[in-house]
Structures are given as structure tokens and as C-alpha cells.
Amino acid sequence: MLEKGSEVGAHILSGAAIDPKALDELLPQWREQGCPLAEVPVTDNQHWILFKAGKVAVPHFITPKFMHNTGTYTGSLGNLCRWLASQAEELGVEIFPGFAAAEILFDESGAVLGVATGDMGVARDGTHKPDYTPGLELHAKYTFFAEGVRGHLSKEIIRTFDLARDAQPQVYGLGIKELWDIPAEQHVPGRVIHTQGWPLKETPGSNGGGFIYHQAGEQVAIGFVTWLSYTNPYLSPFQEMQRWKAHPGIAALLKGGKRVSYPKPDGVLTFDRLSSVFLSNTNHEEDQPVHLTLRDPNIPVEYDLPMFDEPAQRYCPAGVYEIVGVSEGDPKFVINAQNCVHCKTCDIKDPTQNINWVVPEGGGGPNYPNM
Ligand SMILES: Cc1cc2nc3c(=O)[nH]c(=O)nc-3n(C[C@H](O)[C@H](O)[C@H](O)COP(=O)(O)OP(=O)(O)OC[C@H]3O[C@@H](n4cnc5c(N)ncnc54)[C@H](O)[C@@H]3O)c2cc1C
Ligand code: SF4
């Protein structure tokens, strides 16, 4: 098993209120075996509709059953994965953290033969550094791709074998999470609260909800999930670009979206993006090829900037993308790849699908201790 994070769990982030159904089936004794998830069963479930001025609590009995969280647990999915890795190793599974699957291998008949791990020690300009180590080919009877919601190899598999042929257009969401230490008297372990409304409704076109999960150790997981919608879910962004190019009048109308102005972070309750990236312990070897690749390097400045004010400047939660030099009349698209938290939003949300996320050197990315 390959894991691109520095350890199993390093790249795992979830709210999380977890249904233990699969654990019950696979490892029925998990509660007695020291699994960290067993610590905090969900005991109190609330649903709030938020307004700028306050909240309305929705009575539990009128919410649909799937929102009841009956039998679920709250805790750290990363720590659950760490524990699962130790269980897997005891069963004889070999785990290689710090190694990214970078390439799919096919045999002569076109069937998947396995994967190759990425080369290590390649400099930004593609030359080999003194510590250069070529990637390894791993051949397997079965290759199981479990890269998360937008795996870059899974993307290739889906395209190569036309797996999305009879599927509906994919819908994605982006979740943001913070862990807060709160005063003991406000902490109710096992309380989960889901919210709708403010502040997502302030942002045109956004939908989703928030969560507040009281976990162990006077810690609360707090965050939200919002949908990453395109203007037209039935057209690929590329098709949309072609459509807009063909109708400059429509393009001019569509591009005049409402600008949302957010208050500046106060450093007490709200924080800027880079200080949050700092908390994620994100680290990449600096001298390596940029893993945010552009199919056409001119599109950000020549097309995305005049058409959409280059949205990558705003949707990237880690502030990886910047447009500099606008006031000097010489705009340039800058990619601060070392800050990337591997959320894949750019790979999904870029209006022309020009950004292609590929794996950086193994071990790079966030190092979440207990998300
Ligand atoms: C803020 C937030 C809150 C959420 N809350 C909840 C909740 O309360 N309850 C719930 O049930 N779900 C929740 N979810 C959803 C849940 O976390 C995800 O659905 C789940 O983690 C997906 O699991 P996965 O194994 O498919 O992918 P992931 O958890 O993304 O795991 C993929 C793993 O593969 C590794 N990997 C990827 N590509 C490569 C590669 N090429 N080579 C080697 N390794 C690779 C990654 O580093 C990672 O460790 C939430 C998600 C977010 C973001
Ligand atoms: S994957 Fe893309 S959007 Fe996400 S942090 Fe990295 S550069 Fe930013």
C-alpha cells in the first residue's frame, strides 16, 4: 500500500461524525482493541438554521433519519486511519508512507499492470540532484485506486476506460475544518451540531452547511462544506469556455458577477489563509518540478484574468495562486506550489480545466496530527 503523505493519516481530514458500520463488519472487536474512535460516541444531535443575528433550532423529530447520527462516533479520521494502518500491518500488509503512486502501468493488452512511484531528487528544472532515486514499478494482480475524491490516477483510469460514460455529471464539495480548544464548561463530548444558512448564504451561488463536533480533550471540530458548482453542471468547463467564446455578448454579461467583500481577519475568531496553512504543517521539497501543471501557460493571464479575474486567486484555500504585476501593466501568474494542501480544488474548479494536479515528491503536503 502506497501513501503519499509522510505517514498514514498525515493527509486525512474529516469533520468527523463517523458511521462505524464498516468497522463493525470488518473488525467487530474494534471498540475493545484500542481504536481511538471508540472514545466519543455521539450522544446529542442538534440542527440549527443560522441567521446573521442568531439561530433557530430545528426540532430533531422533523429532520430526516439520515441526519440523526444514531450510532455514530466523533473523533479524528486521521487517528482512525493510523490505528487501521497498525491493524493492517499486523495482518501482514506492507505499507509504504512517503511514496506517491505517480503513474499507471499498462500491459501490452492495455490492462492495468500496476503503478510506478514517483522519482525522488528531481530539481525544479527537471535535472537530477545528487540524491536522485528513480521510481519503482509495482506490478500486481489487482490494483486498487483509493486516492480520495479526485485522484489524479483515477482521473486517467476513468478517461482511459470511459468509466463515466453512463454516469451523471460529477458533483464536488469543498470542506474546511478547524480544531478549537474550548473552555471545559462549554465542552459536551459527543454533541454534534449541523448548521445551514449564514454565512454561506451571503456568498452568491454557494450551498452547503456547517458542523460543530465536540470531540475528546475539550476540543471542538468546527467547519463547513460547500459545493463547488460550475455555471452549468451539464457542460464541462471546457465546453462552457467554447460556448462563451462563441457568444461574446453572453460572456460579457456573465462575467459581471457580484463581488463579495469579506471583512479582514481579526486574528481572534477569523484568520488569514497563510496562517491557517502554517497550522497544517504543510511542507514540500522546494527544489522540485511544480506539481500544479498548466496545459497552456498563457490561459491564466490571457483568458482567465480578463474573463473571471482569475478565480484561482480566491478559491485556492492555501493561497497558492497569485496574479502579480497588474498595476505595472505586466500581469504574471505565480504558483506557490510549496503551500499546496492537496485539496484538488484547482483541478476541479479551474474554468478551462487548464490546471492539472499531479503528485509532488512523496512525503510532501500537509502533516495533520489529528484531523
Ligand atoms: C471538512 C470535512 C468534513 C467532513 N465530515 C465528514 C463527516 O462528518 N462524516 C463523514 O462520513 N464524512 C465526512 N467528510 C468526508 C470524508 O472525510 C471523506 O469522504 C473521506 O475521507 C474519503 O475517504 P477516501 O479514503 O475516499 O479518501 P481520502 O480520505 O482522501 O484518502 C485518500 C488517501 O490516499 C492518499 N493518496 C492520494 N493519492 C495518492 C497517490 N497518488 N499515491 C499515494 N497516496 C495517495 C492520500 O494521501 C490519502 O491518505 C468530510 C470531509 C471534509 C473535507
Ligand atoms: S490542490 Fe490546488 S486549490 Fe488545493 S491547495 Fe493545492 S493548489 Fe490550492
Short mmCIF file of C-alpha atoms and ligand atoms in Angstrom, two decimals:
data_model
loop_
_atom_site.label_atom_id
_atom_site.label_comp_id
_atom_site.label_asym_id
_atom_site.label_seq_id
_atom_site.Cartn_x
_atom_site.Cartn_y
_atom_site.Cartn_z
CA MET A 1 0.00 0.00 0.00
CA LEU A 2 1.39 3.36 -1.06
CA GLU A 3 0.62 6.58 0.83
CA LYS A 4 1.88 9.92 -0.47
CA GLY A 5 1.74 11.54 2.98
CA SER A 6 4.73 11.33 5.31
CA GLU A 7 2.72 8.80 7.36
CA VAL A 8 -0.72 7.22 7.16
CA GLY A 9 -3.14 9.88 8.39
CA ALA A 10 -0.92 12.87 7.51
CA HIS A 11 -3.22 13.84 4.59
CA ILE A 12 -6.52 12.82 6.15
CA LEU A 13 -9.05 15.46 7.06
CA SER A 14 -12.66 14.95 8.05
CA GLY A 15 -15.22 16.54 10.39
CA ALA A 16 -15.93 13.83 11.52
CA ALA A 17 -19.12 12.12 12.62
CA ILE A 18 -18.49 8.57 11.52
CA ASP A 19 -20.85 5.67 10.96
CA PRO A 20 -18.94 2.59 12.23
CA LYS A 21 -20.88 0.11 10.03
CA ALA A 22 -17.83 -0.94 8.02
CA LEU A 23 -15.71 -1.26 11.19
CA ASP A 24 -18.38 -3.45 12.78
CA GLU A 25 -18.27 -5.74 9.75
CA LEU A 26 -14.50 -5.88 9.25
CA LEU A 27 -13.13 -5.65 12.79
CA PRO A 28 -16.07 -6.45 15.10
CA GLN A 29 -13.87 -6.08 18.22
CA TRP A 30 -12.67 -2.56 17.29
CA ARG A 31 -14.13 -0.97 20.43
CA GLU A 32 -12.13 -3.31 22.69
CA GLN A 33 -8.95 -3.20 20.59
CA GLY A 34 -7.97 0.38 21.49
CA CYS A 35 -9.44 2.07 18.41
CA PRO A 36 -9.37 5.85 19.12
CA LEU A 37 -12.80 6.30 17.51
CA ALA A 38 -14.42 4.40 20.38
CA GLU A 39 -13.66 7.33 22.75
CA VAL A 40 -16.56 9.63 21.85
CA PRO A 41 -19.95 8.17 20.80
CA VAL A 42 -22.37 10.82 19.53
CA THR A 43 -24.87 11.45 22.31
CA ASP A 44 -26.58 14.69 21.36
CA ASN A 45 -27.55 15.75 17.86
CA GLN A 46 -28.75 19.26 17.01
CA HIS A 47 -29.66 21.07 13.81
CA TRP A 48 -29.58 24.86 13.62
CA ILE A 49 -30.58 27.33 10.93
CA LEU A 50 -28.28 30.33 11.29
CA PHE A 51 -29.01 33.97 10.53
CA LYS A 52 -26.65 36.88 10.87
CA ALA A 53 -28.46 37.85 14.06
CA GLY A 54 -28.94 34.41 15.66
CA LYS A 55 -30.24 30.87 15.21
CA VAL A 56 -33.35 28.73 15.09
CA ALA A 57 -33.03 25.14 16.35
CA VAL A 58 -34.92 22.64 14.18
CA PRO A 59 -36.72 20.03 16.33
CA HIS A 60 -34.96 16.68 15.99
CA PHE A 61 -38.09 14.70 15.05
CA ILE A 62 -38.78 16.68 11.86
CA THR A 63 -35.28 16.18 10.42
CA PRO A 64 -34.80 13.21 8.03
CA LYS A 65 -33.42 9.99 9.55
CA PHE A 66 -30.07 10.18 7.78
CA MET A 67 -29.40 13.39 9.72
CA HIS A 68 -29.93 11.77 13.13
CA ASN A 69 -26.39 10.41 13.54
CA THR A 70 -27.72 7.46 15.52
CA GLY A 71 -24.89 5.10 16.48
CA THR A 72 -22.17 7.35 15.07
CA TYR A 73 -18.90 8.40 16.72
CA THR A 74 -16.97 11.64 16.53
CA GLY A 75 -13.20 11.94 16.56
CA SER A 76 -10.21 12.18 14.27
CA LEU A 77 -10.41 10.27 10.98
CA GLY A 78 -6.62 10.67 10.67
CA ASN A 79 -6.11 8.91 14.00
CA LEU A 80 -8.58 6.20 12.97
CA CYS A 81 -6.50 5.69 9.79
CA ARG A 82 -3.29 5.50 11.86
CA TRP A 83 -4.89 2.81 14.02
CA LEU A 84 -6.23 0.95 10.95
CA ALA A 85 -2.71 1.00 9.44
CA SER A 86 -1.34 -0.70 12.57
CA GLN A 87 -4.10 -3.33 12.32
CA ALA A 88 -3.35 -3.89 8.62
CA GLU A 89 0.39 -4.26 9.32
CA GLU A 90 -0.37 -6.87 11.99
CA LEU A 91 -2.29 -8.76 9.30
CA GLY A 92 0.78 -8.65 7.03
CA VAL A 93 0.01 -5.66 4.80
CA GLU A 94 3.16 -3.79 3.73
CA ILE A 95 2.62 -0.02 3.91
CA PHE A 96 4.97 2.49 2.26
CA PRO A 97 4.27 6.00 3.54
CA GLY A 98 6.10 8.81 1.74
CA PHE A 99 5.72 7.08 -1.63
CA ALA A 100 3.31 8.53 -4.18
CA ALA A 101 1.79 6.47 -6.97
CA ALA A 102 2.73 8.69 -9.90
CA GLU A 103 1.97 6.67 -13.00
CA ILE A 104 -0.32 3.83 -14.10
CA LEU A 105 1.38 0.90 -15.82
CA PHE A 106 -0.46 -0.93 -18.60
CA ASP A 107 0.44 -4.28 -20.19
CA GLU A 108 0.50 -4.94 -23.96
CA SER A 109 -3.23 -5.70 -23.96
CA GLY A 110 -3.99 -2.35 -22.34
CA ALA A 111 -4.93 -3.84 -18.95
CA VAL A 112 -3.68 -2.20 -15.74
CA LEU A 113 -0.46 -3.89 -14.63
CA GLY A 114 0.23 -1.78 -11.54
CA VAL A 115 1.69 1.63 -10.73
CA ALA A 116 5.06 3.32 -10.62
CA THR A 117 6.10 5.50 -7.71
CA GLY A 118 7.43 8.98 -8.45
CA ASP A 119 11.12 9.74 -8.94
CA MET A 120 12.79 11.38 -5.92
CA GLY A 121 15.52 14.01 -6.13
CA VAL A 122 14.44 15.76 -9.35
CA ALA A 123 15.18 19.51 -9.43
CA ARG A 124 12.68 22.17 -10.46
CA ASP A 125 14.24 22.35 -13.94
CA GLY A 126 13.97 18.55 -14.39
CA THR A 127 17.66 17.77 -13.81
CA HIS A 128 18.71 15.08 -11.33
CA LYS A 129 20.04 16.15 -7.93
CA PRO A 130 22.74 14.14 -6.10
CA ASP A 131 20.04 12.25 -4.12
CA TYR A 132 18.13 11.25 -7.28
CA THR A 133 16.31 7.91 -6.90
CA PRO A 134 14.18 6.63 -9.78
CA GLY A 135 10.62 5.48 -9.05
CA LEU A 136 9.78 1.81 -8.59
CA GLU A 137 7.43 -0.25 -10.70
CA LEU A 138 4.93 -2.25 -8.64
CA HIS A 139 3.18 -4.98 -10.61
CA ALA A 140 0.04 -6.51 -9.12
CA LYS A 141 -2.72 -8.95 -9.86
CA TYR A 142 -5.21 -6.32 -8.73
CA THR A 143 -4.52 -2.60 -8.42
CA PHE A 144 -6.89 -0.74 -6.14
CA PHE A 145 -7.09 3.04 -6.62
CA ALA A 146 -8.23 4.79 -3.42
CA GLU A 147 -6.85 8.30 -3.88
CA GLY A 148 -9.85 10.17 -2.49
CA VAL A 149 -12.42 12.21 -4.37
CA ARG A 150 -10.26 13.45 -7.25
CA GLY A 151 -7.36 11.10 -7.65
CA HIS A 152 -5.10 12.12 -10.48
CA LEU A 153 -4.53 8.46 -11.48
CA SER A 154 -8.23 7.66 -11.04
CA LYS A 155 -8.94 10.56 -13.40
CA GLU A 156 -6.79 8.86 -16.02
CA ILE A 157 -8.40 5.45 -15.39
CA ILE A 158 -11.88 6.97 -15.75
CA ARG A 159 -10.86 8.64 -19.03
CA THR A 160 -8.97 5.65 -20.46
CA PHE A 161 -11.76 3.16 -19.83
CA ASP A 162 -14.58 5.68 -20.33
CA LEU A 163 -15.98 4.80 -16.90
CA ALA A 164 -18.11 7.95 -16.64
CA ARG A 165 -19.93 7.13 -19.89
CA ASP A 166 -23.30 6.36 -18.32
CA ALA A 167 -22.81 8.44 -15.19
CA GLN A 168 -24.38 11.77 -14.25
CA PRO A 169 -22.03 14.78 -14.12
CA GLN A 170 -19.89 14.56 -11.00
CA VAL A 171 -20.62 17.00 -8.18
CA TYR A 172 -17.86 18.02 -5.75
CA GLY A 173 -17.77 19.73 -2.39
CA LEU A 174 -15.02 21.53 -0.51
CA GLY A 175 -14.79 21.16 3.26
CA ILE A 176 -12.87 23.39 5.60
CA LYS A 177 -12.13 22.38 9.18
CA GLU A 178 -10.53 23.94 12.25
CA LEU A 179 -9.87 22.39 15.65
CA TRP A 180 -10.55 24.67 18.60
CA ASP A 181 -9.69 24.19 22.27
CA ILE A 182 -12.65 25.48 24.23
CA PRO A 183 -13.26 26.07 27.95
CA ALA A 184 -14.16 22.85 29.81
CA GLU A 185 -17.51 24.24 30.97
CA GLN A 186 -18.63 24.73 27.35
CA HIS A 187 -17.49 21.30 26.24
CA VAL A 188 -20.06 18.49 25.89
CA PRO A 189 -18.25 15.42 24.47
CA GLY A 190 -20.45 13.68 21.90
CA ARG A 191 -22.53 16.75 20.99
CA VAL A 192 -22.81 17.29 17.24
CA ILE A 193 -24.43 20.32 15.69
CA HIS A 194 -25.15 20.78 11.98
CA THR A 195 -25.96 24.20 10.62
CA GLN A 196 -27.41 25.74 7.49
CA GLY A 197 -27.76 29.34 6.34
CA TRP A 198 -25.35 32.06 7.46
CA PRO A 199 -22.58 32.70 6.39
CA LEU A 200 -22.82 30.52 3.22
CA LYS A 201 -25.96 32.25 2.05
CA GLU A 202 -24.03 35.56 1.96
CA THR A 203 -21.99 34.23 -0.96
CA PRO A 204 -23.92 34.05 -4.26
CA GLY A 205 -24.10 30.57 -5.77
CA SER A 206 -22.80 28.75 -2.68
CA ASN A 207 -24.65 26.00 -0.89
CA GLY A 208 -23.73 23.71 1.93
CA GLY A 209 -23.68 23.62 5.68
CA GLY A 210 -21.58 23.87 8.80
CA PHE A 211 -20.67 21.48 11.59
CA ILE A 212 -19.59 21.71 15.22
CA TYR A 213 -18.46 18.41 16.78
CA HIS A 214 -17.47 18.22 20.45
CA GLN A 215 -14.66 15.67 20.50
CA ALA A 216 -12.34 14.37 23.21
CA GLY A 217 -9.99 16.57 25.27
CA GLU A 218 -12.06 19.79 25.29
CA GLN A 219 -11.61 20.04 21.55
CA VAL A 220 -14.23 21.04 19.04
CA ALA A 221 -14.09 20.39 15.29
CA ILE A 222 -15.69 23.30 13.51
CA GLY A 223 -16.08 23.91 9.80
CA PHE A 224 -18.27 23.84 6.74
CA VAL A 225 -18.75 22.04 3.47
CA THR A 226 -19.76 23.90 0.30
CA TRP A 227 -20.46 22.67 -3.21
CA LEU A 228 -18.04 23.53 -5.99
CA SER A 229 -20.59 24.29 -8.67
CA TYR A 230 -19.99 25.24 -12.27
CA THR A 231 -22.31 27.65 -14.01
CA ASN A 232 -23.85 24.78 -15.96
CA PRO A 233 -23.44 21.32 -14.41
CA TYR A 234 -24.27 19.61 -17.69
CA LEU A 235 -21.42 21.17 -19.65
CA SER A 236 -17.77 20.55 -18.98
CA PRO A 237 -15.91 23.77 -18.13
CA PHE A 238 -14.11 23.43 -21.45
CA GLN A 239 -17.42 23.25 -23.33
CA GLU A 240 -18.57 26.29 -21.41
CA MET A 241 -15.47 28.17 -22.39
CA GLN A 242 -16.12 27.35 -26.04
CA ARG A 243 -19.74 28.42 -25.65
CA TRP A 244 -18.78 31.72 -24.04
CA LYS A 245 -16.11 32.37 -26.61
CA ALA A 246 -18.73 31.84 -29.29
CA HIS A 247 -21.09 34.35 -27.64
CA PRO A 248 -19.06 37.35 -26.51
CA GLY A 249 -22.25 39.21 -25.56
CA ILE A 250 -23.25 36.46 -23.12
CA ALA A 251 -19.70 36.27 -21.85
CA ALA A 252 -19.69 40.00 -21.07
CA LEU A 253 -22.97 39.66 -19.17
CA LEU A 254 -21.91 36.58 -17.21
CA LYS A 255 -18.60 37.95 -16.18
CA GLY A 256 -20.18 40.79 -14.21
CA GLY A 257 -20.79 38.71 -11.04
CA LYS A 258 -21.38 40.35 -7.67
CA ARG A 259 -18.12 40.94 -5.83
CA VAL A 260 -18.25 39.77 -2.23
CA SER A 261 -16.17 41.75 0.19
CA TYR A 262 -15.18 39.83 3.31
CA PRO A 263 -14.11 41.60 6.50
CA LYS A 264 -10.38 41.42 7.19
CA PRO A 265 -9.40 38.53 9.51
CA ASP A 266 -9.20 39.73 13.12
CA GLY A 267 -6.67 37.09 14.30
CA VAL A 268 -9.03 36.17 17.17
CA LEU A 269 -12.01 34.43 15.56
CA THR A 270 -11.03 34.70 11.90
CA PHE A 271 -7.62 34.10 10.35
CA ASP A 272 -5.90 34.72 7.04
CA ARG A 273 -5.19 31.84 4.69
CA LEU A 274 -1.45 31.71 5.17
CA SER A 275 -1.61 31.45 8.97
CA SER A 276 -4.04 28.54 8.52
CA VAL A 277 -1.66 26.88 6.03
CA PHE A 278 1.06 27.27 8.67
CA LEU A 279 -1.10 25.29 11.13
CA SER A 280 -1.44 22.45 8.60
CA ASN A 281 2.35 21.84 8.80
CA THR A 282 2.47 21.76 5.01
CA ASN A 283 5.89 21.15 3.60
CA HIS A 284 7.27 20.29 0.17
CA GLU A 285 10.83 19.92 -1.02
CA GLU A 286 11.26 23.35 -2.64
CA ASP A 287 13.56 22.35 -5.48
CA GLN A 288 11.27 20.00 -7.40
CA PRO A 289 9.12 20.35 -10.54
CA VAL A 290 5.93 22.36 -9.89
CA HIS A 291 3.16 19.80 -9.31
CA LEU A 292 0.41 22.22 -10.38
CA THR A 293 0.88 21.84 -14.10
CA LEU A 294 -0.71 24.08 -16.74
CA ARG A 295 -1.83 22.62 -20.05
CA ASP A 296 -1.43 26.11 -21.58
CA PRO A 297 0.69 28.57 -19.55
CA ASN A 298 -0.93 31.58 -21.28
CA ILE A 299 -4.55 30.88 -20.28
CA PRO A 300 -4.41 32.33 -16.71
CA VAL A 301 -3.36 35.80 -17.85
CA GLU A 302 -4.78 35.91 -21.36
CA TYR A 303 -8.17 34.32 -20.73
CA ASP A 304 -8.98 33.66 -17.06
CA LEU A 305 -7.85 37.09 -15.85
CA PRO A 306 -9.95 39.27 -18.18
CA MET A 307 -12.88 36.83 -18.15
CA PHE A 308 -13.09 35.81 -14.46
CA ASP A 309 -10.47 37.93 -12.64
CA GLU A 310 -8.52 34.59 -12.40
CA PRO A 311 -10.62 32.81 -9.75
CA ALA A 312 -7.67 30.62 -8.65
CA GLN A 313 -6.54 33.64 -6.61
CA ARG A 314 -9.62 33.16 -4.42
CA TYR A 315 -10.79 29.54 -4.49
CA CYS A 316 -7.44 28.01 -3.51
CA PRO A 317 -7.68 27.68 0.30
CA ALA A 318 -3.89 27.84 0.63
CA GLY A 319 -3.26 30.98 -1.42
CA VAL A 320 -1.09 29.06 -3.90
CA TYR A 321 -2.08 31.17 -6.90
CA GLU A 322 -1.38 34.87 -7.28
CA ILE A 323 -1.59 37.40 -10.07
CA VAL A 324 1.23 39.93 -9.63
CA GLY A 325 2.24 42.96 -11.66
CA VAL A 326 -1.27 44.17 -12.58
CA SER A 327 -0.55 47.78 -11.55
CA GLU A 328 2.64 47.76 -13.65
CA GLY A 329 0.60 46.58 -16.65
CA ASP A 330 2.50 43.28 -16.80
CA PRO A 331 0.34 40.65 -15.06
CA LYS A 332 2.00 37.35 -14.24
CA PHE A 333 0.53 34.12 -12.84
CA VAL A 334 2.57 32.89 -9.85
CA ILE A 335 2.23 29.37 -8.38
CA ASN A 336 3.49 28.96 -4.78
CA ALA A 337 3.39 25.17 -5.03
CA GLN A 338 5.05 24.55 -1.66
CA ASN A 339 1.86 25.76 0.14
CA CYS A 340 -0.45 23.26 -1.59
CA VAL A 341 -2.61 21.25 0.84
CA HIS A 342 -3.61 18.70 -1.85
CA CYS A 343 -7.33 19.56 -1.77
CA LYS A 344 -7.55 19.35 -5.63
CA THR A 345 -9.98 22.29 -5.82
CA CYS A 346 -7.98 23.88 -8.66
CA ASP A 347 -8.04 20.65 -10.67
CA ILE A 348 -11.84 20.64 -10.36
CA LYS A 349 -12.79 24.30 -10.32
CA ASP A 350 -10.50 25.86 -12.93
CA PRO A 351 -12.95 27.22 -15.53
CA THR A 352 -10.96 25.95 -18.52
CA GLN A 353 -9.63 22.76 -16.86
CA ASN A 354 -6.18 24.12 -17.59
CA ILE A 355 -4.70 23.18 -14.18
CA ASN A 356 -3.70 19.54 -13.81
CA TRP A 357 -2.70 18.47 -10.29
CA VAL A 358 -0.03 15.74 -10.32
CA VAL A 359 1.66 14.14 -7.32
CA PRO A 360 4.65 16.01 -5.90
CA GLU A 361 7.59 14.15 -4.42
CA GLY A 362 6.37 11.58 -1.86
CA GLY A 363 6.10 12.79 1.73
CA GLY A 364 5.22 16.37 0.67
CA GLY A 365 1.98 18.13 1.59
CA PRO A 366 0.19 18.67 4.88
CA ASN A 367 1.10 16.89 8.11
CA TYR A 368 -2.14 16.90 10.07
CA PRO A 369 -1.54 15.50 13.55
CA ASN A 370 -5.15 14.71 14.50
CA MET A 371 -7.62 15.90 11.88
C1 LIG B 1 -14.14 19.23 6.32
C2 LIG B 1 -14.71 17.85 6.03
C3 LIG B 1 -15.65 17.30 6.87
C4 LIG B 1 -16.16 16.03 6.64
N1 LIG B 1 -17.02 15.50 7.54
C5 LIG B 1 -17.44 14.22 7.40
C6 LIG B 1 -18.23 13.60 8.41
O1 LIG B 1 -18.52 14.19 9.44
N2 LIG B 1 -18.64 12.32 8.22
C7 LIG B 1 -18.31 11.62 7.08
O2 LIG B 1 -18.69 10.45 6.95
N3 LIG B 1 -17.54 12.17 6.09
C8 LIG B 1 -17.10 13.45 6.23
N4 LIG B 1 -16.30 14.02 5.27
C9 LIG B 1 -15.98 13.25 4.08
C10 LIG B 1 -14.90 12.20 4.36
O3 LIG B 1 -13.85 12.77 5.09
C11 LIG B 1 -14.37 11.68 3.02
O4 LIG B 1 -15.45 11.21 2.27
C12 LIG B 1 -13.37 10.53 3.22
O5 LIG B 1 -12.23 10.98 3.94
C13 LIG B 1 -12.94 9.98 1.85
O6 LIG B 1 -12.13 8.86 2.09
P1 LIG B 1 -11.21 8.24 0.95
O7 LIG B 1 -10.49 7.09 1.56
O8 LIG B 1 -12.03 8.02 -0.27
O9 LIG B 1 -10.18 9.39 0.54
P2 LIG B 1 -9.14 10.21 1.43
O10 LIG B 1 -9.60 10.32 2.86
O11 LIG B 1 -8.90 11.46 0.68
O12 LIG B 1 -7.83 9.29 1.42
C14 LIG B 1 -7.05 9.14 0.28
C15 LIG B 1 -5.64 8.78 0.73
O13 LIG B 1 -4.87 8.41 -0.42
C16 LIG B 1 -3.66 9.11 -0.43
N5 LIG B 1 -3.30 9.31 -1.85
C17 LIG B 1 -3.99 10.02 -2.77
N6 LIG B 1 -3.39 9.95 -3.96
C18 LIG B 1 -2.28 9.19 -3.79
C19 LIG B 1 -1.26 8.75 -4.67
N7 LIG B 1 -1.27 9.08 -5.96
N8 LIG B 1 -0.26 7.98 -4.16
C20 LIG B 1 -0.25 7.61 -2.85
N9 LIG B 1 -1.21 8.01 -1.97
C21 LIG B 1 -2.22 8.78 -2.44
C22 LIG B 1 -3.95 10.42 0.29
O14 LIG B 1 -2.74 11.00 0.79
C23 LIG B 1 -4.89 9.96 1.40
O15 LIG B 1 -4.19 9.49 2.53
C24 LIG B 1 -15.76 15.30 5.48
C25 LIG B 1 -14.81 15.85 4.61
C26 LIG B 1 -14.28 17.10 4.88
C27 LIG B 1 -13.21 17.65 3.95
S1 SF4 B 2 -4.81 21.47 -4.71
FE1 SF4 B 2 -4.99 23.38 -5.83
S2 SF4 B 2 -6.57 24.54 -4.77
FE2 SF4 B 2 -5.92 22.90 -3.36
S3 SF4 B 2 -4.30 23.80 -2.11
FE3 SF4 B 2 -3.30 22.84 -3.85
S4 SF4 B 2 -3.09 24.48 -5.35
FE4 SF4 B 2 -4.63 25.16 -3.87
#
